Coordinates of C-alpha atoms and ligand atoms in Angstrom, one line a residue:
M1 CA 55.5 57.7 118.8
H2 CA 56.3 55.2 116.1
E3 CA 57.8 57.1 113.2
M4 CA 59.6 59.5 115.6
K5 CA 61.0 56.8 117.9
R6 CA 64.7 57.4 118.4
T7 CA 67.3 55.7 116.2
A8 CA 70.2 57.1 118.2
T9 CA 70.8 58.5 121.7
C10 CA 72.0 62.1 122.3
G11 CA 75.4 60.9 123.3
E12 CA 76.6 58.6 120.5
L13 CA 76.8 60.4 117.2
D14 CA 80.3 61.3 115.8
A15 CA 81.9 62.2 112.5
A16 CA 81.4 58.6 111.2
A17 CA 77.7 59.1 111.3
A18 CA 77.8 62.2 109.0
G19 CA 75.3 61.9 106.2
T20 CA 72.9 59.5 108.0
Q21 CA 69.3 60.2 108.8
V22 CA 68.5 60.0 112.5
T23 CA 65.8 60.5 115.0
L24 CA 66.6 61.7 118.5
N25 CA 64.3 61.8 121.5
G26 CA 65.2 63.9 124.5
W27 CA 64.7 67.2 126.5
V28 CA 65.5 70.7 125.3
A29 CA 68.5 71.7 127.4
R30 CA 69.3 75.0 125.5
I31 CA 67.8 77.1 122.7
R32 CA 69.6 79.8 120.8
D33 CA 67.7 81.7 118.2
H34 CA 69.9 83.3 115.6
G35 CA 67.1 84.8 113.4
G36 CA 65.9 82.1 111.1
I37 CA 68.5 79.6 112.4
T38 CA 67.8 78.0 115.8
F39 CA 70.3 75.9 117.7
L40 CA 68.9 73.4 120.1
D41 CA 70.8 71.3 122.6
L42 CA 69.0 68.0 123.0
R43 CA 69.7 66.1 126.2
D44 CA 69.2 62.5 127.3
R45 CA 71.0 60.3 129.8
Y46 CA 73.7 59.7 127.3
G47 CA 74.7 63.2 126.5
L48 CA 73.9 66.3 124.4
T49 CA 73.5 66.7 120.7
Q50 CA 73.3 70.0 118.9
V51 CA 70.4 70.2 116.5
V52 CA 70.2 73.1 114.0
F53 CA 66.9 74.2 112.5
D54 CA 67.2 76.4 109.4
V55 CA 63.7 77.8 109.0
S56 CA 64.6 80.8 106.9
G57 CA 63.1 79.3 103.7
E58 CA 59.5 80.1 102.7
A59 CA 58.1 76.6 102.8
Q60 CA 59.2 76.2 106.4
D61 CA 56.3 77.9 108.2
A62 CA 55.0 74.9 110.0
L63 CA 58.5 73.9 111.2
A64 CA 59.3 77.5 112.1
A65 CA 56.2 77.7 114.2
A66 CA 57.0 74.4 116.0
V67 CA 60.6 75.5 116.7
G68 CA 59.5 79.0 117.7
G69 CA 57.2 77.5 120.3
L70 CA 59.9 75.4 122.0
K71 CA 60.8 76.0 125.7
L72 CA 63.4 74.5 128.0
E73 CA 62.8 71.0 129.1
Y74 CA 60.1 70.2 126.6
C75 CA 60.3 66.6 125.7
V76 CA 60.8 66.4 121.9
A77 CA 61.5 64.1 119.0
V78 CA 63.7 65.4 116.2
Q79 CA 64.4 63.9 112.9
G80 CA 67.2 65.1 110.6
T81 CA 70.5 64.5 108.9
V82 CA 73.8 64.2 110.7
R83 CA 76.5 66.6 109.4
R84 CA 80.0 67.5 110.4
R85 CA 80.3 70.8 112.2
P86 CA 82.4 73.5 110.5
P87 CA 86.0 73.2 111.9
D88 CA 85.7 76.3 114.0
M89 CA 82.5 75.0 115.6
V90 CA 83.9 71.6 116.7
N91 CA 83.5 71.2 120.5
P92 CA 86.2 68.8 121.8
E93 CA 84.6 68.9 125.3
L94 CA 81.5 67.1 124.0
A95 CA 81.4 63.5 122.9
T96 CA 79.1 64.6 120.0
G97 CA 81.0 67.8 119.5
A98 CA 82.2 66.9 115.9
I99 CA 78.7 66.8 114.5
E100 CA 75.3 68.4 114.5
V101 CA 71.9 67.3 113.3
A102 CA 70.2 69.4 110.6
G103 CA 66.7 69.2 111.9
E104 CA 64.0 68.4 109.4
Q105 CA 61.0 67.4 111.6
L106 CA 60.1 68.3 115.1
V107 CA 57.4 66.7 117.3
V108 CA 56.8 68.0 120.8
L109 CA 56.1 64.9 122.9
S110 CA 55.2 66.9 125.9
T111 CA 55.5 70.5 127.2
C112 CA 57.1 71.6 130.4
A113 CA 55.7 74.0 133.1
T114 CA 57.6 77.0 134.4
L115 CA 60.8 75.6 135.8
P116 CA 61.6 76.0 139.5
F117 CA 65.3 76.1 138.6
M118 CA 67.5 75.6 135.6
V119 CA 68.2 71.9 135.2
S120 CA 71.6 72.3 133.5
D121 CA 72.8 75.0 135.8
Q122 CA 73.8 72.9 138.8
A123 CA 76.8 71.0 140.1
G124 CA 78.6 71.1 143.3
A125 CA 78.0 74.1 145.5
H126 CA 74.3 74.5 146.4
T127 CA 73.0 76.7 149.1
E128 CA 70.6 75.0 151.5
A129 CA 67.6 76.9 150.4
R130 CA 68.4 76.0 146.8
E131 CA 68.9 72.4 147.9
E132 CA 65.3 72.3 149.4
L133 CA 64.1 73.3 146.0
R134 CA 66.2 70.7 144.3
L135 CA 64.8 68.0 146.6
K136 CA 61.3 69.2 146.1
H137 CA 61.6 68.7 142.4
R138 CA 64.2 65.9 142.6
Y139 CA 62.9 64.3 139.4
L140 CA 64.1 67.5 137.5
D141 CA 67.3 67.8 139.5
L142 CA 68.2 64.2 138.4
R143 CA 68.0 65.2 134.8
S144 CA 71.3 67.1 135.1
A145 CA 74.5 65.6 133.8
T146 CA 76.1 65.6 137.2
M147 CA 73.3 63.7 138.9
Q148 CA 73.0 61.3 135.9
R149 CA 76.7 60.7 136.2
N150 CA 76.4 60.1 140.0
L151 CA 73.6 57.6 139.6
A152 CA 75.5 55.7 136.9
L153 CA 78.6 55.7 139.0
R154 CA 76.6 54.3 141.9
H155 CA 75.3 51.6 139.7
H156 CA 78.7 50.6 138.4
A157 CA 80.2 50.6 141.9
A158 CA 77.4 48.4 143.2
Q159 CA 77.7 46.0 140.3
A160 CA 81.5 45.9 140.7
M161 CA 81.3 45.2 144.5
R162 CA 78.7 42.5 143.8
E163 CA 81.0 40.9 141.2
A164 CA 84.0 41.0 143.5
L165 CA 82.1 39.2 146.2
N166 CA 80.4 36.8 143.8
S167 CA 83.8 35.7 142.6
C168 CA 84.7 34.8 146.2
R169 CA 81.8 32.4 146.6
F170 CA 79.5 34.8 148.4
L171 CA 75.7 34.4 148.2
E172 CA 73.5 37.5 148.0
I173 CA 70.8 36.9 150.6
E174 CA 68.0 39.3 151.5
T175 CA 67.0 39.9 155.1
P176 CA 63.7 41.4 156.3
T177 CA 63.1 45.1 156.8
L178 CA 60.3 44.5 159.4
M179 CA 62.0 42.9 162.3
R180 CA 63.1 43.4 165.9
S181 CA 65.4 46.0 167.2
T182 CA 69.1 45.5 166.3
P183 CA 72.1 46.5 168.4
E184 CA 73.9 49.3 166.5
G185 CA 73.2 51.7 169.3
A186 CA 71.1 54.3 167.6
R187 CA 67.3 54.9 168.0
D188 CA 65.0 52.6 166.0
F189 CA 62.4 53.6 163.5
V190 CA 59.4 51.6 164.3
V191 CA 56.3 50.4 162.4
P192 CA 53.1 49.7 164.2
S193 CA 51.4 46.3 163.6
R194 CA 47.8 46.5 162.6
L195 CA 47.4 42.7 163.1
N196 CA 49.1 42.7 166.5
P197 CA 47.6 45.6 168.4
G198 CA 50.2 47.5 170.5
S199 CA 53.1 45.7 168.9
F200 CA 55.8 47.3 166.7
Y201 CA 58.4 46.2 164.2
A202 CA 61.7 48.0 164.2
L203 CA 63.4 48.8 161.0
P204 CA 66.9 47.2 161.0
Q205 CA 69.8 49.5 161.9
S206 CA 71.8 46.9 160.1
P207 CA 71.3 43.2 159.3
Q208 CA 73.9 42.4 162.0
I209 CA 72.1 39.7 163.9
L210 CA 70.5 38.1 160.8
K211 CA 73.8 37.8 159.0
Q212 CA 75.3 36.1 162.1
L213 CA 72.4 33.7 162.1
L214 CA 73.0 33.0 158.4
M215 CA 76.5 31.9 159.3
L216 CA 75.0 29.6 161.9
S217 CA 72.8 28.3 159.2
G218 CA 75.9 27.2 157.2
C219 CA 75.6 29.8 154.4
D220 CA 79.3 30.3 154.8
R221 CA 79.5 33.6 152.9
Y222 CA 76.7 36.1 152.7
Y223 CA 76.4 39.7 151.3
Q224 CA 73.6 42.1 150.7
L225 CA 73.3 45.7 149.5
A226 CA 71.3 46.4 152.6
R227 CA 69.1 49.4 153.5
C228 CA 69.8 50.4 157.1
Y229 CA 67.7 52.7 159.2
R230 CA 68.9 54.8 162.2
D231 CA 66.8 57.5 163.8
E232 CA 69.6 59.9 164.8
D233 CA 69.5 63.6 165.4
A234 CA 70.4 65.7 162.3
R235 CA 74.2 66.0 162.6
G236 CA 76.8 65.9 159.9
D237 CA 76.0 64.3 156.7
R238 CA 73.6 61.6 157.7
Q239 CA 70.5 60.1 156.2
P240 CA 67.9 58.3 158.2
E241 CA 68.1 55.5 155.7
F242 CA 71.3 54.5 154.0
T243 CA 72.9 51.6 152.2
Q244 CA 75.6 49.2 153.3
L245 CA 77.4 46.5 151.4
D246 CA 77.0 44.1 154.3
F247 CA 78.9 40.8 154.4
E248 CA 79.8 38.0 156.7
M249 CA 82.0 34.9 156.4
T250 CA 82.5 31.7 158.3
F251 CA 85.8 30.1 159.5
V252 CA 87.9 33.2 158.8
D253 CA 90.3 35.5 160.6
Q254 CA 90.7 39.2 160.3
D255 CA 93.0 39.0 157.3
D256 CA 90.4 37.2 155.3
V257 CA 87.8 39.9 155.9
L258 CA 90.3 42.7 155.1
E259 CA 91.1 41.0 151.8
V260 CA 87.4 41.0 150.8
L261 CA 87.2 44.7 151.8
E262 CA 90.2 45.4 149.6
A263 CA 88.7 43.5 146.7
A264 CA 85.4 45.2 147.0
F265 CA 86.8 48.7 147.2
A266 CA 89.3 48.1 144.4
A267 CA 86.6 46.8 142.1
A268 CA 84.3 49.7 142.9
F269 CA 86.9 52.4 142.3
R270 CA 88.1 50.6 139.1
D271 CA 84.6 50.3 137.5
G272 CA 83.2 53.4 139.1
I273 CA 85.9 56.0 138.2
G274 CA 88.7 54.0 136.5
H275 CA 91.0 54.5 139.5
E276 CA 93.4 51.7 140.7
L277 CA 93.6 51.7 144.5
P278 CA 97.0 50.7 145.8
L279 CA 96.9 47.2 147.3
P280 CA 97.3 46.0 150.0
F281 CA 95.9 48.9 152.1
P282 CA 98.4 49.9 154.9
R283 CA 97.2 48.8 158.3
I284 CA 97.5 51.1 161.2
P285 CA 96.7 50.0 164.8
F286 CA 94.2 52.4 166.5
H287 CA 96.8 53.5 169.0
D288 CA 99.3 54.5 166.3
A289 CA 96.6 56.2 164.2
M290 CA 95.7 58.4 167.2
N291 CA 99.3 59.1 168.1
R292 CA 100.4 59.9 164.6
Y293 CA 97.4 61.5 163.0
G294 CA 95.2 62.4 165.9
S295 CA 92.3 60.4 164.5
D296 CA 91.0 56.9 164.1
R297 CA 90.2 57.8 160.5
P298 CA 93.4 59.3 159.3
D299 CA 93.7 61.2 156.1
L300 CA 96.9 59.9 154.6
R301 CA 96.9 62.3 151.6
F302 CA 99.3 64.5 153.6
E303 CA 101.9 63.8 156.2
L304 CA 101.8 66.4 159.0
E305 CA 102.4 63.7 161.7
L306 CA 101.9 64.5 165.3
R307 CA 104.9 63.9 167.7
D308 CA 105.1 63.4 171.4
F309 CA 106.2 66.4 173.4
T310 CA 105.5 65.1 176.9
E311 CA 109.0 64.5 178.0
L312 CA 110.2 67.8 176.5
A313 CA 107.3 69.5 178.4
R314 CA 108.2 67.8 181.6
A315 CA 111.8 69.1 181.3
G316 CA 110.8 72.6 180.2
D317 CA 109.7 75.7 182.1
F318 CA 106.2 76.3 180.7
G319 CA 104.3 75.7 183.9
I320 CA 101.0 74.6 182.4
F321 CA 102.6 72.0 180.2
K322 CA 105.0 70.9 182.9
K323 CA 102.1 70.2 185.3
A324 CA 100.2 68.5 182.6
A325 CA 103.1 66.1 182.0
E326 CA 103.5 65.5 185.7
R327 CA 99.7 64.8 186.0
G328 CA 100.1 62.0 183.4
D329 CA 98.5 64.0 180.6
T330 CA 100.0 64.0 177.1
V331 CA 101.6 66.9 175.3
K332 CA 101.4 66.5 171.5
A333 CA 103.2 68.6 168.9
L334 CA 102.5 69.3 165.3
R335 CA 105.2 70.8 163.0
A336 CA 103.6 72.9 160.2
P337 CA 106.4 73.1 157.7
G338 CA 107.1 76.5 156.3
L339 CA 104.2 78.2 158.1
A340 CA 106.1 80.4 160.5
G341 CA 104.5 83.3 158.6
Y342 CA 101.1 82.5 160.1
S343 CA 99.6 85.5 161.9
R344 CA 98.4 85.5 165.4
R345 CA 94.9 85.6 164.1
Q346 CA 95.5 82.5 161.9
V347 CA 96.9 80.6 164.9
E348 CA 93.8 81.7 166.9
E349 CA 91.6 80.3 164.2
L350 CA 93.4 77.0 164.5
E351 CA 93.0 77.1 168.2
E352 CA 89.3 77.2 167.8
H353 CA 89.4 73.8 166.1
A354 CA 91.5 72.4 169.0
K355 CA 89.1 73.8 171.5
T356 CA 86.1 72.3 169.7
Y357 CA 87.7 68.9 170.4
G358 CA 88.3 69.6 174.1
A359 CA 91.7 71.2 174.3
A360 CA 92.1 74.1 176.7
G361 CA 94.2 76.0 174.2
L362 CA 96.8 75.7 171.5
A363 CA 100.3 76.8 172.3
W364 CA 102.7 77.7 169.5
M365 CA 106.2 78.9 168.7
K366 CA 108.0 79.6 165.5
C367 CA 111.3 78.3 164.2
G368 CA 113.3 81.4 163.2
A369 CA 116.7 81.7 161.6
D370 CA 118.3 81.9 165.1
G371 CA 116.1 79.5 167.0
L372 CA 112.7 79.3 168.6
E373 CA 110.7 82.6 168.6
S374 CA 107.5 84.0 170.0
G375 CA 104.6 82.2 171.5
V376 CA 105.8 79.9 174.3
S377 CA 109.4 79.8 173.0
R378 CA 110.9 81.7 176.0
F379 CA 110.2 78.7 178.2
Y380 CA 112.1 76.3 175.9
Q381 CA 115.2 78.3 175.1
A382 CA 117.4 75.7 176.9
Q383 CA 116.0 72.8 174.9
Q384 CA 116.1 74.2 171.4
A385 CA 118.4 71.7 169.9
E386 CA 116.5 68.8 171.4
I387 CA 113.2 70.2 170.2
Y388 CA 114.5 70.7 166.7
R389 CA 115.7 67.1 166.7
A390 CA 112.6 65.6 168.2
L391 CA 110.3 67.3 165.7
D392 CA 112.6 67.4 162.7
A393 CA 112.0 71.1 162.7
E394 CA 113.6 73.6 160.4
P395 CA 113.7 77.4 160.2
G396 CA 110.4 78.7 158.8
D397 CA 108.3 76.0 160.6
L398 CA 105.4 76.7 162.9
L399 CA 105.1 74.4 166.0
L400 CA 101.7 73.8 167.5
L401 CA 101.2 72.2 170.9
V402 CA 98.3 70.7 172.9
A403 CA 98.4 69.3 176.5
A404 CA 95.4 67.1 177.7
P405 CA 94.6 63.5 178.6
W406 CA 96.0 61.3 175.8
R407 CA 92.9 60.9 173.6
T408 CA 91.9 64.5 173.9
A409 CA 95.4 65.8 173.1
C410 CA 95.6 63.6 170.0
T411 CA 92.1 64.3 168.8
A412 CA 92.4 68.1 169.3
L413 CA 95.7 68.4 167.5
G414 CA 94.4 66.0 164.9
A415 CA 91.6 68.4 164.2
V416 CA 94.2 71.2 163.8
R417 CA 96.1 68.9 161.4
T418 CA 93.1 68.4 159.2
E419 CA 92.3 72.1 159.3
L420 CA 95.8 73.0 158.3
A421 CA 95.7 70.6 155.4
R422 CA 92.5 72.2 154.3
R423 CA 93.8 75.7 154.5
E424 CA 97.0 74.8 152.7
G425 CA 95.3 72.8 150.0
L426 CA 97.1 69.6 150.9
A427 CA 94.0 67.3 150.7
A428 CA 94.1 67.0 147.0
A429 CA 91.0 66.0 145.0
G430 CA 91.3 62.9 142.8
V431 CA 94.0 61.3 145.1
F432 CA 92.8 58.3 147.2
K433 CA 94.7 57.0 150.2
P434 CA 93.1 54.0 151.8
C435 CA 94.1 52.3 155.0
F436 CA 92.8 49.9 157.6
V437 CA 92.7 51.0 161.2
T438 CA 92.9 47.9 163.4
D439 CA 93.1 46.9 167.1
F440 CA 90.4 49.2 168.3
P441 CA 89.6 49.2 172.0
L442 CA 86.6 46.9 172.6
F443 CA 85.0 49.1 175.2
A444 CA 84.5 52.9 175.4
W445 CA 83.9 54.6 178.7
N446 CA 80.6 56.5 178.8
E447 CA 81.4 59.5 181.1
E448 CA 77.8 60.7 181.2
E449 CA 76.3 57.5 182.2
Q450 CA 79.3 56.2 184.1
R451 CA 79.4 52.8 182.3
W452 CA 81.1 50.9 179.5
D453 CA 79.7 51.1 175.9
A454 CA 80.7 48.8 173.1
E455 CA 83.1 50.7 170.9
H456 CA 81.6 49.0 167.8
H457 CA 78.8 46.6 168.8
M458 CA 78.4 44.1 171.5
F459 CA 79.0 41.0 169.4
S460 CA 82.7 41.8 168.6
N461 CA 85.4 39.5 169.7
P462 CA 88.1 40.6 172.2
Q463 CA 91.6 39.7 171.1
A464 CA 92.7 36.4 172.7
Q465 CA 95.4 37.9 175.0
Y466 CA 92.7 39.8 176.9
L467 CA 90.4 36.9 177.6
D468 CA 91.6 36.5 181.2
S469 CA 91.5 40.1 182.1
L470 CA 88.3 41.4 180.5
E471 CA 86.6 42.3 183.7
Q472 CA 89.7 43.6 185.6
D473 CA 90.7 46.2 183.0
P474 CA 88.1 46.7 180.3
A475 CA 89.9 49.9 179.1
A476 CA 92.9 47.9 178.0
V477 CA 91.0 45.3 176.0
R478 CA 91.5 45.5 172.2
G479 CA 89.0 43.8 169.9
E480 CA 89.3 42.1 166.6
L481 CA 87.8 45.2 165.2
Y482 CA 88.7 47.1 162.1
D483 CA 87.7 50.0 160.0
A484 CA 88.5 50.9 156.4
V485 CA 89.3 54.5 155.8
I486 CA 89.9 56.5 152.6
N487 CA 91.0 60.1 152.7
G488 CA 89.9 60.5 156.3
V489 CA 86.4 59.1 155.7
E490 CA 85.4 56.0 157.5
L491 CA 84.0 53.8 154.8
A492 CA 83.7 50.4 156.4
S493 CA 83.7 48.8 159.8
G494 CA 83.6 45.2 161.0
S495 CA 84.9 42.6 163.4
I496 CA 85.4 39.0 164.1
R497 CA 82.4 38.0 166.2
I498 CA 81.9 36.3 169.5
H499 CA 80.7 32.8 168.9
D500 CA 81.1 31.4 172.4
P501 CA 77.9 32.1 174.4
A502 CA 79.8 32.1 177.7
L503 CA 82.1 34.9 176.4
Q504 CA 79.1 36.8 175.0
R505 CA 77.6 36.7 178.5
R506 CA 80.8 38.1 180.0
V507 CA 80.8 41.0 177.5
F508 CA 77.1 41.7 178.2
A509 CA 77.9 41.8 181.9
I510 CA 80.7 44.4 181.4
L511 CA 78.3 46.5 179.2
G512 CA 75.7 46.3 182.0
V513 CA 73.3 44.3 179.9
S514 CA 71.5 42.1 182.4
E515 CA 70.5 38.5 181.7
E516 CA 66.9 39.6 181.4
E517 CA 67.6 42.4 179.1
A518 CA 69.8 40.2 176.9
A519 CA 67.1 37.6 176.8
Q520 CA 64.5 40.1 176.0
R521 CA 66.4 41.9 173.3
F522 CA 68.5 39.2 171.7
G523 CA 66.9 36.0 173.2
F524 CA 66.4 34.5 169.7
M525 CA 70.0 35.0 168.9
L526 CA 71.3 33.6 172.2
D527 CA 69.0 30.7 171.7
A528 CA 70.3 30.1 168.2
F529 CA 73.9 30.2 169.5
R530 CA 73.3 27.1 171.5
Y531 CA 73.2 25.1 168.2
G532 CA 76.8 24.9 167.0
P533 CA 77.7 28.5 166.0
P534 CA 80.8 28.6 163.8
P535 CA 83.6 31.2 164.2
H536 CA 82.7 34.0 161.9
G537 CA 83.4 37.7 161.1
G538 CA 82.5 40.3 158.6
A539 CA 82.1 44.0 157.9
A540 CA 79.9 46.5 156.2
I541 CA 80.8 49.2 153.7
G542 CA 79.1 52.5 153.9
F543 CA 78.0 52.5 150.2
D544 CA 76.7 56.0 149.9
R545 CA 79.8 57.5 151.4
T546 CA 82.0 55.4 149.1
V547 CA 80.2 56.6 146.1
M548 CA 80.3 60.2 147.4
L549 CA 84.0 60.0 147.7
M550 CA 84.4 58.6 144.2
A551 CA 82.1 61.2 142.7
G552 CA 84.0 64.0 144.5
E553 CA 80.7 65.3 146.1
A554 CA 80.5 66.9 149.5
T555 CA 77.3 65.3 150.6
I556 CA 75.8 61.8 150.3
R557 CA 72.6 63.4 149.3
D558 CA 74.1 64.0 145.9
V559 CA 74.6 60.3 145.3
I560 CA 71.2 59.1 146.5
A561 CA 68.3 59.3 144.0
F562 CA 65.7 60.4 146.5
P563 CA 67.3 61.5 149.8
K564 CA 65.8 63.2 152.8
N565 CA 66.9 66.7 153.8
T566 CA 68.9 67.4 157.0
W567 CA 65.6 67.3 159.1
A568 CA 65.0 63.7 157.9
A569 CA 62.1 64.9 155.7
S570 CA 61.4 64.7 152.0
P571 CA 60.2 68.0 150.5
M572 CA 59.1 66.1 147.4
D573 CA 56.4 63.8 148.9
N574 CA 56.2 65.7 152.2
S575 CA 57.1 62.7 154.3
P576 CA 56.9 62.2 157.2
A577 CA 53.2 63.0 157.1
R578 CA 50.3 62.7 159.5
L579 CA 47.9 59.9 159.4
D580 CA 44.1 60.4 159.3
T581 CA 42.1 59.2 162.3
H582 CA 40.9 56.2 160.4
Q583 CA 44.4 54.9 159.8
L584 CA 45.4 55.7 163.3
A585 CA 42.5 53.8 164.7
E586 CA 43.3 50.8 162.5
L587 CA 46.8 50.8 163.9
H588 CA 45.6 51.1 167.4
L589 CA 47.4 54.4 167.8
Q590 CA 46.5 57.7 169.4
V591 CA 48.7 60.8 168.7
R592 CA 49.3 63.0 171.7
P593 CA 48.9 66.7 170.9
T594 CA 52.1 68.7 171.0
A595 CA 52.5 72.4 171.5
D596 CA 52.7 73.1 167.8
S597 CA 49.9 70.8 166.6
Ligands
LIG601 N1 76.8 46.0 161.5 C1 78.0 46.8 161.6 C2 77.7 48.2 161.3 O1 76.6 48.5 160.8 C3 79.0 46.3 160.6 C4 79.6 45.0 160.9 O2 80.1 44.8 162.1 O3 79.6 44.2 160.0 O4 78.5 49.1 161.7

């Protein structure tokens, strides 16, 4: 290696280096043979440099043979002289586009087998089959400029968040991966204990309990880039293991935590992609977010606000809506500016989105030059002026309406809102609109099991004004709960925690967690909370998703070095894998045969 060890990277040479002798090490990204003159793009993490071998001369046989034998992705060392490119060959897109290296020596450091795919030919849209292949050979996939950029962005974002918290007196403290079940509400991944036959560790769904214990320990401010594990069914863009920037603080209120979240996001966006997020983030109470955007993670890049139509529906002649209003349901309206030209087919497509979220249908009418037209407009002729005023409607608008119980009506029309924005290209790339959603309900009714679940997790504090009425009306209770949302993606969530054991017992009781179950699952925590627990609160940032958003990628897999596929498997190392009988015996395990084994 010695004499061919690199003196420069493939991303740094510019016109100022012209005339110097350099050695570059890297991979062959492209070869173009122009009969006697061969152009080579040499790639490393830092960029691409064009190398030109002129082997037309007679004394060049050895070099000609070496160059002729090159294939894509060979790992090579090149020595040569930097020279300016002729003016018509300058490539302003490339950092090194002003120069090329006249190659004088070439050493092949290693060859490359037949490639399963072209390394430089990927970015963005991958089919699923192709992604399997990329994941199988992830080490090759990561050579591409896009993936290198994503990994670097991730690194910068992580360091920036760390710095932001360090400067607020936080300590980075690690917590164990082998532990007891935690309360985030998903299934646990478990690890059998060889030393304790029949016993299992659970991998943490988050460091929630441990960070709360650290507050009790007097650590005051803790954070960790924590790996979390949740065994959930493949749905959406999830990974069985993912990373959170997890933090917790003592003697604080909600505003203090939100400020830290703002600082962490601002730093990550600044150092990651050079973007200044507008501070402070607007705060939207949950109820308003649902009413105005039909979502508890509103995308604020576009307006399209929902309006209430219930009173207009009650006064109107459309029987279905009238009855809904009388029943106590909500009728919501969405004004789609200038979209009166939508065809029946297009409206039906929007209706499918509303139905997916539980609406029975999507009613519509159009604002024509002479008033309301088509759809359900004949029922509302008498109220035209009122409707125009209530919805700020103008000729050329399309009005979309949903009637259902409040949350369903909001959510269903919210889905239509998002779909409309997608179709109309309103959700612009490169624009980032953050907000906090606050005042979430503490409890969510679980219809299937006819009981209350924690909306967030069971250690979150109810707001003070509900303390006397928790048991009487759980549905009305709002918590000191908050989410951070950017562009419709939930990127963080947290709460002020319960630190009063008596209150914790009341919340457990509403959630149907018996004393025995609480003792069995969280006994160590309840025990600890007898020893002077301080008021505390915190949050966790979904780090993968934050980086995904910054990178403009559509899946978190593209910002994780070695992700699992959608079936929670890794095609590269073939995990999960079976154990041999010896290992099973050592772990005191027996595998039950299944139909396909
Ligand atoms: N542990 C919570 C979660 O993972 C975040 C928090 O409350 O700090 O969602």
